[in-house]
C-alpha atoms as a PDB file:
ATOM      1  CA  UNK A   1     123.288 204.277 211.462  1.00  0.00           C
ATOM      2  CA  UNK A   2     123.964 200.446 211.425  1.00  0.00           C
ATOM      3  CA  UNK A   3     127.217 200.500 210.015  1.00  0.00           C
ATOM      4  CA  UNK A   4     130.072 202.672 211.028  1.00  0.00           C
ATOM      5  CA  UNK A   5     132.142 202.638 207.494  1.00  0.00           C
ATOM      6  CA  UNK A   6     132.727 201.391 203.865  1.00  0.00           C
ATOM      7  CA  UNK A   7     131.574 197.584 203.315  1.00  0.00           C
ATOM      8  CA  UNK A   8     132.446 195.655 199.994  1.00  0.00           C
ATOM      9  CA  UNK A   9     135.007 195.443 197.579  1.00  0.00           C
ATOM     10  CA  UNK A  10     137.674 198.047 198.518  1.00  0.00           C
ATOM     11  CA  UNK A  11     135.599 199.179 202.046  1.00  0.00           C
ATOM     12  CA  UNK A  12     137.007 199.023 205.460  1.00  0.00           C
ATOM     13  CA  UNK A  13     135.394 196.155 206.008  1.00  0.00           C
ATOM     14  CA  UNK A  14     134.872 196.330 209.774  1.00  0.00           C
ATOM     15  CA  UNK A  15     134.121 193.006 211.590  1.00  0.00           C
ATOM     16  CA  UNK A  16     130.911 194.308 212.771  1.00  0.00           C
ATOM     17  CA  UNK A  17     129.694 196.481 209.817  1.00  0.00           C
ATOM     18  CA  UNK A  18     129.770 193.394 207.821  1.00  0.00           C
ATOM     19  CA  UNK A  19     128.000 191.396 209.828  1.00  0.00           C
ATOM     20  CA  UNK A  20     125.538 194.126 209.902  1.00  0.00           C
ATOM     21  CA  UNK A  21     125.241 194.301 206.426  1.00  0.00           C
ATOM     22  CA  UNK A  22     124.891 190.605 206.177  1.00  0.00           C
ATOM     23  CA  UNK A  23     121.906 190.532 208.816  1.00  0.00           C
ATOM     24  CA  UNK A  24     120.325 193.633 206.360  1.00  0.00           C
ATOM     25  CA  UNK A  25     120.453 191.362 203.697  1.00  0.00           C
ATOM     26  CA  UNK A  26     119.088 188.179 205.062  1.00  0.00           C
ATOM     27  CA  UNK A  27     116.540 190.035 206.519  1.00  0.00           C
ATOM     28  CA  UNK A  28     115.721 191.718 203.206  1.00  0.00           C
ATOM     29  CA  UNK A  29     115.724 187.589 201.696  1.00  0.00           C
ATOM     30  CA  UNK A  30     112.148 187.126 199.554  1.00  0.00           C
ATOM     31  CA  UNK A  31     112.494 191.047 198.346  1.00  0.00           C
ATOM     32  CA  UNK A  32     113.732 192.939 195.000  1.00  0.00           C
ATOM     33  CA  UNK A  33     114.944 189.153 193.486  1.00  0.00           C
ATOM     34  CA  UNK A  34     117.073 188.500 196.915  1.00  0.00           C
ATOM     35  CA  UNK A  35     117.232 185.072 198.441  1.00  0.00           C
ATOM     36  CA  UNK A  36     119.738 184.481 201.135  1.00  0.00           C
ATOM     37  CA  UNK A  37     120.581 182.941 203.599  1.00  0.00           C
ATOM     38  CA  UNK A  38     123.893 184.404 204.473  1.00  0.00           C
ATOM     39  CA  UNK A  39     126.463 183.290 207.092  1.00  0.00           C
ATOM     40  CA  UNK A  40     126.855 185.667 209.411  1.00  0.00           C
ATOM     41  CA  UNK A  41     130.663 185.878 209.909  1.00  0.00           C
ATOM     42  CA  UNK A  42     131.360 189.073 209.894  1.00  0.00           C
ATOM     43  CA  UNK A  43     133.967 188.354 206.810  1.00  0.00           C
ATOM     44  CA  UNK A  44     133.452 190.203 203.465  1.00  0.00           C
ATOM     45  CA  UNK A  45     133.488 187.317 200.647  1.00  0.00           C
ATOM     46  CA  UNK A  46     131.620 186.178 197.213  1.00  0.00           C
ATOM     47  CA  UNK A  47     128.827 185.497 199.216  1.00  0.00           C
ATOM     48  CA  UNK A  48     128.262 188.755 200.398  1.00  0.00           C
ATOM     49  CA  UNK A  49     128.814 189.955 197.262  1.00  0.00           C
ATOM     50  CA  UNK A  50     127.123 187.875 194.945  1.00  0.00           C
ATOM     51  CA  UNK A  51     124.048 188.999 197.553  1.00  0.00           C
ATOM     52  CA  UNK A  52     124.459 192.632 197.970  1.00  0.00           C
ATOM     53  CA  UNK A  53     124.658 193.099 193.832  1.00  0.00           C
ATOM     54  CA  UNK A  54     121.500 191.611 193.344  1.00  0.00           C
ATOM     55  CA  UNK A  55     119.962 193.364 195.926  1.00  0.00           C
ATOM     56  CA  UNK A  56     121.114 196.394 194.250  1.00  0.00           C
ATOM     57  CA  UNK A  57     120.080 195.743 191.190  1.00  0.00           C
ATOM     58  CA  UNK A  58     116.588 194.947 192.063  1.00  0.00           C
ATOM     59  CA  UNK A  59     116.065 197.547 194.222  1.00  0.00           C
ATOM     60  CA  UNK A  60     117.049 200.024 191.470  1.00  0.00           C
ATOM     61  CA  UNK A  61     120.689 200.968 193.057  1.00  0.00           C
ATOM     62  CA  UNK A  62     123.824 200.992 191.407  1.00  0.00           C
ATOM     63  CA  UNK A  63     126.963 200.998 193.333  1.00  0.00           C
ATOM     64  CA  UNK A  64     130.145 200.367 191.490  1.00  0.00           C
ATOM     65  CA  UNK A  65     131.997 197.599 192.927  1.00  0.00           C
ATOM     66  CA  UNK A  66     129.796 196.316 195.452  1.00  0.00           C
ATOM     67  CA  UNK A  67     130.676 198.870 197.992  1.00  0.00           C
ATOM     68  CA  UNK A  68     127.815 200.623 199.924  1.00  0.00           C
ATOM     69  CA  UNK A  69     128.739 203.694 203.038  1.00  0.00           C
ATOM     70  CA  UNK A  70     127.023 204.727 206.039  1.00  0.00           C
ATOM     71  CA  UNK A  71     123.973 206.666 204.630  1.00  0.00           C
ATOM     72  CA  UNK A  72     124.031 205.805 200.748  1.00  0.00           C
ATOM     73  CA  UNK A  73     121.058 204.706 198.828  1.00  0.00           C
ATOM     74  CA  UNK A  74     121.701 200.629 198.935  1.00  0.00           C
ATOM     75  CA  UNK A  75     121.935 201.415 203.067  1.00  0.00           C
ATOM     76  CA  UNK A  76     118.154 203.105 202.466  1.00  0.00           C
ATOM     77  CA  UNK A  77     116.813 200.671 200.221  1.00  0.00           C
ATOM     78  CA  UNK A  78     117.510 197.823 202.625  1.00  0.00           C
ATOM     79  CA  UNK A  79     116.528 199.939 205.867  1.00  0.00           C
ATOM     80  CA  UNK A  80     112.886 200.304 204.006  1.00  0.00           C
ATOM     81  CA  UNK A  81     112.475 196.138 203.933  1.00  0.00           C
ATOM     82  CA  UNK A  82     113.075 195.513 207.466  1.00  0.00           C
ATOM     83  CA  UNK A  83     110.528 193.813 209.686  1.00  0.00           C
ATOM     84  CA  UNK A  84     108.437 195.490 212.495  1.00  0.00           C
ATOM     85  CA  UNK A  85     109.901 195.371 216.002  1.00  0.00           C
ATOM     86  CA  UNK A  86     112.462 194.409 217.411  1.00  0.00           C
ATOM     87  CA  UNK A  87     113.820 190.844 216.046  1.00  0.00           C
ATOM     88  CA  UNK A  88     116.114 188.746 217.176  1.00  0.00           C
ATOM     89  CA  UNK A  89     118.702 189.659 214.212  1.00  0.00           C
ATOM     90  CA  UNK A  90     118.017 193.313 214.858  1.00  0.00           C
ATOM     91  CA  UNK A  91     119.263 192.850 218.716  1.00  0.00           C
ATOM     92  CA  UNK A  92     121.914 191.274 217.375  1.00  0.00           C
ATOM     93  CA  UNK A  93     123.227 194.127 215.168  1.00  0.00           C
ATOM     94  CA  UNK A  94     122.469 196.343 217.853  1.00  0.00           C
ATOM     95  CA  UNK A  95     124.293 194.308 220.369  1.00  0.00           C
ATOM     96  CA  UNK A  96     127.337 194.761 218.064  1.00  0.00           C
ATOM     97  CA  UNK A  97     130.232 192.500 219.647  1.00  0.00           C
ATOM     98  CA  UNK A  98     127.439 190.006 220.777  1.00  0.00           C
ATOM     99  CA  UNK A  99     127.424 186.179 219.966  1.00  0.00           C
ATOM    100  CA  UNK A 100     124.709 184.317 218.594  1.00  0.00           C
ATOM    101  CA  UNK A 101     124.200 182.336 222.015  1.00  0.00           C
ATOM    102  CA  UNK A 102     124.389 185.355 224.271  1.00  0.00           C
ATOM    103  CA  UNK A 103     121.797 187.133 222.161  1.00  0.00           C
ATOM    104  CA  UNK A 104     119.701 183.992 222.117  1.00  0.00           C
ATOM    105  CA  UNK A 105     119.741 183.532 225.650  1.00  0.00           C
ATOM    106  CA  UNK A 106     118.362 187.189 226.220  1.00  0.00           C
ATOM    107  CA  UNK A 107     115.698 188.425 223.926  1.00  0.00           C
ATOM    108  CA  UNK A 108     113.080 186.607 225.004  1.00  0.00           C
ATOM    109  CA  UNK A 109     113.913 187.862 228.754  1.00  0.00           C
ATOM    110  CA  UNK A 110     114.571 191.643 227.081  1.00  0.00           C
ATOM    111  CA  UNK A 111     111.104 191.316 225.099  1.00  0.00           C
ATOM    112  CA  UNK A 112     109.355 190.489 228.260  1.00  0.00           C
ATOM    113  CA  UNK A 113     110.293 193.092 230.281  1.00  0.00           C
ATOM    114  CA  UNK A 114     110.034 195.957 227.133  1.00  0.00           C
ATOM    115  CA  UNK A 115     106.592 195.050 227.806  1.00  0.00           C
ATOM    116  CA  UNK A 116     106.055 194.457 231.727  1.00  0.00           C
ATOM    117  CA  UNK A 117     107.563 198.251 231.617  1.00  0.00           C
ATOM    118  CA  UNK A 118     105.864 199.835 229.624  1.00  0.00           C
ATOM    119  CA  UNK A 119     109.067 200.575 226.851  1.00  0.00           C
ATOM    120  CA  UNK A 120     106.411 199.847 224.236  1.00  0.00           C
ATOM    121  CA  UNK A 121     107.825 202.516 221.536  1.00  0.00           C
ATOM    122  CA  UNK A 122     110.790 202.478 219.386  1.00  0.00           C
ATOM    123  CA  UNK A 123     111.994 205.390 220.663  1.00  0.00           C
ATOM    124  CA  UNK A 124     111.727 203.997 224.277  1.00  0.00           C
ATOM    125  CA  UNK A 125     113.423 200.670 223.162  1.00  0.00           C
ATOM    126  CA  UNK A 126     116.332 202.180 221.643  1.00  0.00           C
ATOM    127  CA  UNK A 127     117.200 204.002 224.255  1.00  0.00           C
ATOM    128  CA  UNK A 128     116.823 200.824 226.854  1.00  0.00           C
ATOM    129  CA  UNK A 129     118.791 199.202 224.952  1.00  0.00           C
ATOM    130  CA  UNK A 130     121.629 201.842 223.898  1.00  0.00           C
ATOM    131  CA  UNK A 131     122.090 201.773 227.683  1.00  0.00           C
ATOM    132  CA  UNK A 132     122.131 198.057 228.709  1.00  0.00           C
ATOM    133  CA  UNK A 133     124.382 197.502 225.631  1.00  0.00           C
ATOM    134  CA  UNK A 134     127.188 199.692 227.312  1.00  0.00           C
ATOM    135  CA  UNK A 135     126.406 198.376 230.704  1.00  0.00           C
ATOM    136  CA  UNK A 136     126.780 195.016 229.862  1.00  0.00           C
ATOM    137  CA  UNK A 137     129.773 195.285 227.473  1.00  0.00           C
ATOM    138  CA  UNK A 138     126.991 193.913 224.977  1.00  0.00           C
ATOM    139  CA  UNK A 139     125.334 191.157 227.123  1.00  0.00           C
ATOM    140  CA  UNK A 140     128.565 189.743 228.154  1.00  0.00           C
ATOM    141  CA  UNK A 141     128.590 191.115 231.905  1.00  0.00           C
ATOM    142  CA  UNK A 142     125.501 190.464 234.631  1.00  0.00           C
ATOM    143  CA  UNK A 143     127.735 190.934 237.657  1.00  0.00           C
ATOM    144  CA  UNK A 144     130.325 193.701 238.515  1.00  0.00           C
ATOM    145  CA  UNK A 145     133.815 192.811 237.824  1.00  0.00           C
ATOM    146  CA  UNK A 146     135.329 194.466 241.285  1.00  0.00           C
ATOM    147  CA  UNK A 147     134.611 192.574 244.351  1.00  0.00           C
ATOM    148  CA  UNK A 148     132.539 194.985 245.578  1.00  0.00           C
ATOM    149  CA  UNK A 149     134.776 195.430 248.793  1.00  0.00           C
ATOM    150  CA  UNK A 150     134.909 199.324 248.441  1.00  0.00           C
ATOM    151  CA  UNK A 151     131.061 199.200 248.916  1.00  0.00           C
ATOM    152  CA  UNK A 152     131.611 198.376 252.647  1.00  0.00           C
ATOM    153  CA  UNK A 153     130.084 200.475 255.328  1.00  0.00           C
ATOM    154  CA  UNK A 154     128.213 202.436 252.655  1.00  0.00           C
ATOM    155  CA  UNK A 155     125.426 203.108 254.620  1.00  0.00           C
ATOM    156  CA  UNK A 156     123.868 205.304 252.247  1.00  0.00           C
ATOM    157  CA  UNK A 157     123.654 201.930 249.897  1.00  0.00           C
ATOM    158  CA  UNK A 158     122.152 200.224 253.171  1.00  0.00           C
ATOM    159  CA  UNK A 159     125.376 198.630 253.559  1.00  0.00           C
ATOM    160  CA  UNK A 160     125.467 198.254 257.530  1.00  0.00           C
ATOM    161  CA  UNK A 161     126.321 194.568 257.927  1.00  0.00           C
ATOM    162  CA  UNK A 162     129.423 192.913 258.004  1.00  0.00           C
ATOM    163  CA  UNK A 163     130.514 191.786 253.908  1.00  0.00           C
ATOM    164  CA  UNK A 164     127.431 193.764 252.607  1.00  0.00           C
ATOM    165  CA  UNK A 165     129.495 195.389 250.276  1.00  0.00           C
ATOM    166  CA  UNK A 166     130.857 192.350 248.515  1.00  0.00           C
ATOM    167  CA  UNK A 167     127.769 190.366 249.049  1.00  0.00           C
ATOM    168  CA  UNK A 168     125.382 193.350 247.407  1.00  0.00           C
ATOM    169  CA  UNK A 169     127.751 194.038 244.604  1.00  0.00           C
ATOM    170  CA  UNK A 170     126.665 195.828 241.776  1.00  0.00           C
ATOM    171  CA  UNK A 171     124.442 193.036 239.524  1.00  0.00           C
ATOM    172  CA  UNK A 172     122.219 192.947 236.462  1.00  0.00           C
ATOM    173  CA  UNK A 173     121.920 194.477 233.088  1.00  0.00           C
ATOM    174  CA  UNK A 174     121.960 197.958 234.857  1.00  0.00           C
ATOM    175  CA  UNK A 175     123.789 197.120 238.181  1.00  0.00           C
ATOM    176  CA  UNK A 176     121.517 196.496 241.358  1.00  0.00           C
ATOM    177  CA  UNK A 177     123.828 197.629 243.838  1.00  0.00           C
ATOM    178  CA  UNK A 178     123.795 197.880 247.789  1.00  0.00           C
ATOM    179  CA  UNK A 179     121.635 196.106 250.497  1.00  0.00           C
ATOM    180  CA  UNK A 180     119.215 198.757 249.991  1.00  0.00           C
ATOM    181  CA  UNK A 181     118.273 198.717 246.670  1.00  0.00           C
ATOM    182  CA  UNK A 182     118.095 194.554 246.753  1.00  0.00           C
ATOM    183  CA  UNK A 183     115.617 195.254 249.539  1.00  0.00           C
ATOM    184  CA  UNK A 184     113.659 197.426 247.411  1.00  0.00           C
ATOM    185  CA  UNK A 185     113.872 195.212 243.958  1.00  0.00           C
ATOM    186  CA  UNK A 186     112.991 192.405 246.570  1.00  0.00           C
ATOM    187  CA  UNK A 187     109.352 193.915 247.459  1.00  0.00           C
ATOM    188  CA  UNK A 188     108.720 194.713 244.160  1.00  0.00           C
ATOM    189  CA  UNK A 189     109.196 191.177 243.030  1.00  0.00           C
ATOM    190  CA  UNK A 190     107.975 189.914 246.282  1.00  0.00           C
ATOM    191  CA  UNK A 191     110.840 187.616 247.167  1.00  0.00           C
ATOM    192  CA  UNK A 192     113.633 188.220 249.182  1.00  0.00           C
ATOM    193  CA  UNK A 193     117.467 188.966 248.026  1.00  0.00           C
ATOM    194  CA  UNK A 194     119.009 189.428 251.133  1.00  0.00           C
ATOM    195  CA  UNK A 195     119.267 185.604 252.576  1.00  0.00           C
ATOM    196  CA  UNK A 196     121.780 182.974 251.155  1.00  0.00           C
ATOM    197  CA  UNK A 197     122.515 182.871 247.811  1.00  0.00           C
ATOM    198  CA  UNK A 198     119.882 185.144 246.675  1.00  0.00           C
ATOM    199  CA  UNK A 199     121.762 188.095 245.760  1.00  0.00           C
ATOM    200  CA  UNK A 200     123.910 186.320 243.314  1.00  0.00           C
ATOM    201  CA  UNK A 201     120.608 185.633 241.414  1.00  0.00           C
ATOM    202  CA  UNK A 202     120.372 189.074 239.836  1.00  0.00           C
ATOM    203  CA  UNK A 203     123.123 187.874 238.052  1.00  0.00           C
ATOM    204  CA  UNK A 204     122.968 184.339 237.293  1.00  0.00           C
ATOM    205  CA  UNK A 205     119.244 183.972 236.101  1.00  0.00           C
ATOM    206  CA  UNK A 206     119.083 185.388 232.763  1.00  0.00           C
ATOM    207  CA  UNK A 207     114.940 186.533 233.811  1.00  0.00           C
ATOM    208  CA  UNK A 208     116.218 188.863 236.759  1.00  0.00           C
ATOM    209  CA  UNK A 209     119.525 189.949 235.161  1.00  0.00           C
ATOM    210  CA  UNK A 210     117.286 191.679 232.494  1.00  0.00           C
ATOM    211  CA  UNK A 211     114.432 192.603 234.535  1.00  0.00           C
ATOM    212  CA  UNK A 212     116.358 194.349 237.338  1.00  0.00           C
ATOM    213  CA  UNK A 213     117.162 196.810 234.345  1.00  0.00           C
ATOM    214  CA  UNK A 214     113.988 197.387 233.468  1.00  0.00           C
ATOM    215  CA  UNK A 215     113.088 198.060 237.256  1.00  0.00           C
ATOM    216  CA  UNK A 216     115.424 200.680 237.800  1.00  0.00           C
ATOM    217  CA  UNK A 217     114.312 202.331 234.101  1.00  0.00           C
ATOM    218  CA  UNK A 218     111.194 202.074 234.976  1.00  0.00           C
ATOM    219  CA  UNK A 219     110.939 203.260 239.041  1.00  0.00           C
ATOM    220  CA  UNK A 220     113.702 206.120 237.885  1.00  0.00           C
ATOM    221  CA  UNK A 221     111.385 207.533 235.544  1.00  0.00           C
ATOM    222  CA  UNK A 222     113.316 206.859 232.087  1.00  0.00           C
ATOM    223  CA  UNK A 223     110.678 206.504 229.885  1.00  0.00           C
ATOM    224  CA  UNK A 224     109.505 209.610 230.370  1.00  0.00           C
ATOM    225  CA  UNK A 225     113.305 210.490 229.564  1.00  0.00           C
ATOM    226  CA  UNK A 226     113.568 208.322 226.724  1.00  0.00           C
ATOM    227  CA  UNK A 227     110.459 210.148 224.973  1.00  0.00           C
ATOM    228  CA  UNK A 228     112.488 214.010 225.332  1.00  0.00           C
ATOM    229  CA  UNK A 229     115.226 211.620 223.569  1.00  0.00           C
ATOM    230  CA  UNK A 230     117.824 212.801 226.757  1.00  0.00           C
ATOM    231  CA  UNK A 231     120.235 210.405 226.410  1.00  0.00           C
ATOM    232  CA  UNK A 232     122.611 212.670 228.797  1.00  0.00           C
ATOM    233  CA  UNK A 233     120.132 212.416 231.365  1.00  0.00           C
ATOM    234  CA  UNK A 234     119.217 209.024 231.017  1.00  0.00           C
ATOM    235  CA  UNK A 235     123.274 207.885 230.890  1.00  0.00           C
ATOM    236  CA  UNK A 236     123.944 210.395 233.995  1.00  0.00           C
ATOM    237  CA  UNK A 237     120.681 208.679 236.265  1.00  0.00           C
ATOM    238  CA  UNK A 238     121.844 205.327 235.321  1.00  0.00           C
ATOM    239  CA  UNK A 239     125.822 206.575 235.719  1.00  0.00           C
ATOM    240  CA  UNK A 240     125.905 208.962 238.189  1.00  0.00           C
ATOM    241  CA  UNK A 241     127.801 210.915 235.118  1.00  0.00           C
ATOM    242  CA  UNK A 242     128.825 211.185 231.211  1.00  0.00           C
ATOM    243  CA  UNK A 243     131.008 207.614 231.612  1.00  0.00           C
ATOM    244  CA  UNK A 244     131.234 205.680 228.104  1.00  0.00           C
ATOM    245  CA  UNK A 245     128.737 208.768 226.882  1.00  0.00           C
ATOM    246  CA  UNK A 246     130.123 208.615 222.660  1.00  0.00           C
ATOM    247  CA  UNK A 247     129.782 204.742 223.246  1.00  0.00           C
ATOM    248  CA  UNK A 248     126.224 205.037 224.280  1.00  0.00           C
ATOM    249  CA  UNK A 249     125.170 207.458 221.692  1.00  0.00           C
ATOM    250  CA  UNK A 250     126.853 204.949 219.068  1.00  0.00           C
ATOM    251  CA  UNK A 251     124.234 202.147 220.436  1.00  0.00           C
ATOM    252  CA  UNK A 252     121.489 204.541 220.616  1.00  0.00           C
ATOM    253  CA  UNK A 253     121.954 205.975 216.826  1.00  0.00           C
ATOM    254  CA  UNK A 254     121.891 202.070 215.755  1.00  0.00           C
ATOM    255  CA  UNK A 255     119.050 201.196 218.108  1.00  0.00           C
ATOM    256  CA  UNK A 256     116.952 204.386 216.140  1.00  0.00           C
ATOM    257  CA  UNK A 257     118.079 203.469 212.909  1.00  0.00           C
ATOM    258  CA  UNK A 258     116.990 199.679 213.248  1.00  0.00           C
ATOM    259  CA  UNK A 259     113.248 200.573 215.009  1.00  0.00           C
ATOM    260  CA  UNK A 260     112.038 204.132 214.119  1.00  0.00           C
ATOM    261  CA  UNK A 261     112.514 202.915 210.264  1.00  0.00           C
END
């Protein structure tokens, strides 16, 4: 669902349900007598309103007061106008907490790798993204916040040098972490990560931060995990557990509800 509670006059009024709502109605501009161009501030005003009424009344749906829920007709009428695919205002209500800049700076790089590995259906997509959403805290981090010290000596991460753990600290959409594993994301991309200041690359270029992700989704076998829709699975190969499970399953049900329409 793409918003979590009541919007409009008397609603919770959530930060990012209205924003959501907002997007659904600009994106919904041109149809049942709507045209909008609403600010997307995430504040619940005459704008909104003045918007969402004559949305509803074109589209057949009365609502007293302006107020539409999670699952109510208005919330149906406007899912059924959306465009194909994934746009950039849809990865922006899926990417919740996201700014306008951060989102800008990454769908092109997130569109390119949906198709250089092969997460070409919506099903596939909303679970990528479900999953890079929590990773990233929405886009915000590339690069692990610890230092990466207690990844020292880990030779099962290929950690056998001197500051390896610090140096291949967990970076990327879906972390790239150990010597290892930078080795192996190095032949595939034929370039090496090891030397210099390579390794802080994953994080830094907005290309490789992205497509790092779809790498490991891709090499781990997640589309094929994706299409059972095993989001446990999928969270526990990317985890190594259930961590930030609900939170994931909150992106996911979004994700669905924006590209399976």
């Amino acid at each position: 669902m793409c918003i979590s509670n009541t919007v409009g006059d008397g609603g919770k009024n959530i930060p990012a349900d209205v924003r959501s709502l907002q997007f659904l109605l600009n994106l919904n501009s041109g149809q049942h007598g709507l045209t909008c161009k609403l600010a997307i501030d995430g504040a619940w005003g005459s704008g909104s309103r003045a918007a969402l009424k004559v949305f509803q009344q074109g589209a057949g749906v009365t609502t007293p007061g302006a107020l539409v829920a999670p699952g109510d007709p208005t919330i149906a009428a406007l899912r059924k106008g959306l465009p194909a695919g994934l746009t950039v205002e849809k990865l922006r209500i899926i990417m919740a907490t996201a700014s306008a800049s951060r989102v800008a700076e990454f769908y092109q790089p997130i569109v390119d790798v949906l198709a250089r590995y092969d997460i070409n259906t919506p099903l596939r997509i909303a679970h990528f993204l479900a999953q890079i959403a929590h990773e990233s805290g929405c886009l915000v981090y590339t690069e692990e916040l610890a230092s990466g010290a207690d990844y020292e000596n880990r030779a099962n991460l290929g950690n056998t040098q001197a500051g390896d753990g610090t140096r291949f600290k967990g970076r990327g959409l879906i972390q790239l972490t150990g010597r290892a594993n930078y080795h192996q994301y190095g032949l595939a991309c034929h370039r090496d990560f090891e030397k210099g200041d390579a390794p802080s690359l994953v994080s830094t270029d907005r290309g490789l931060a992205v497509d790092v992700a779809g790498w490991f989704w891709f090499t781990r076998g997640l589309n094929t995990l994706a299409d059972a829709d095993n989001v446990k699975t999928i969270t526990q190969k990317i985890n190594g557990g259930f961590n930030g499970l609900a939170e994931r399953i909150a992106y996911l049900e979004r994700a669905k509800w924006l590209l399976m329409s």
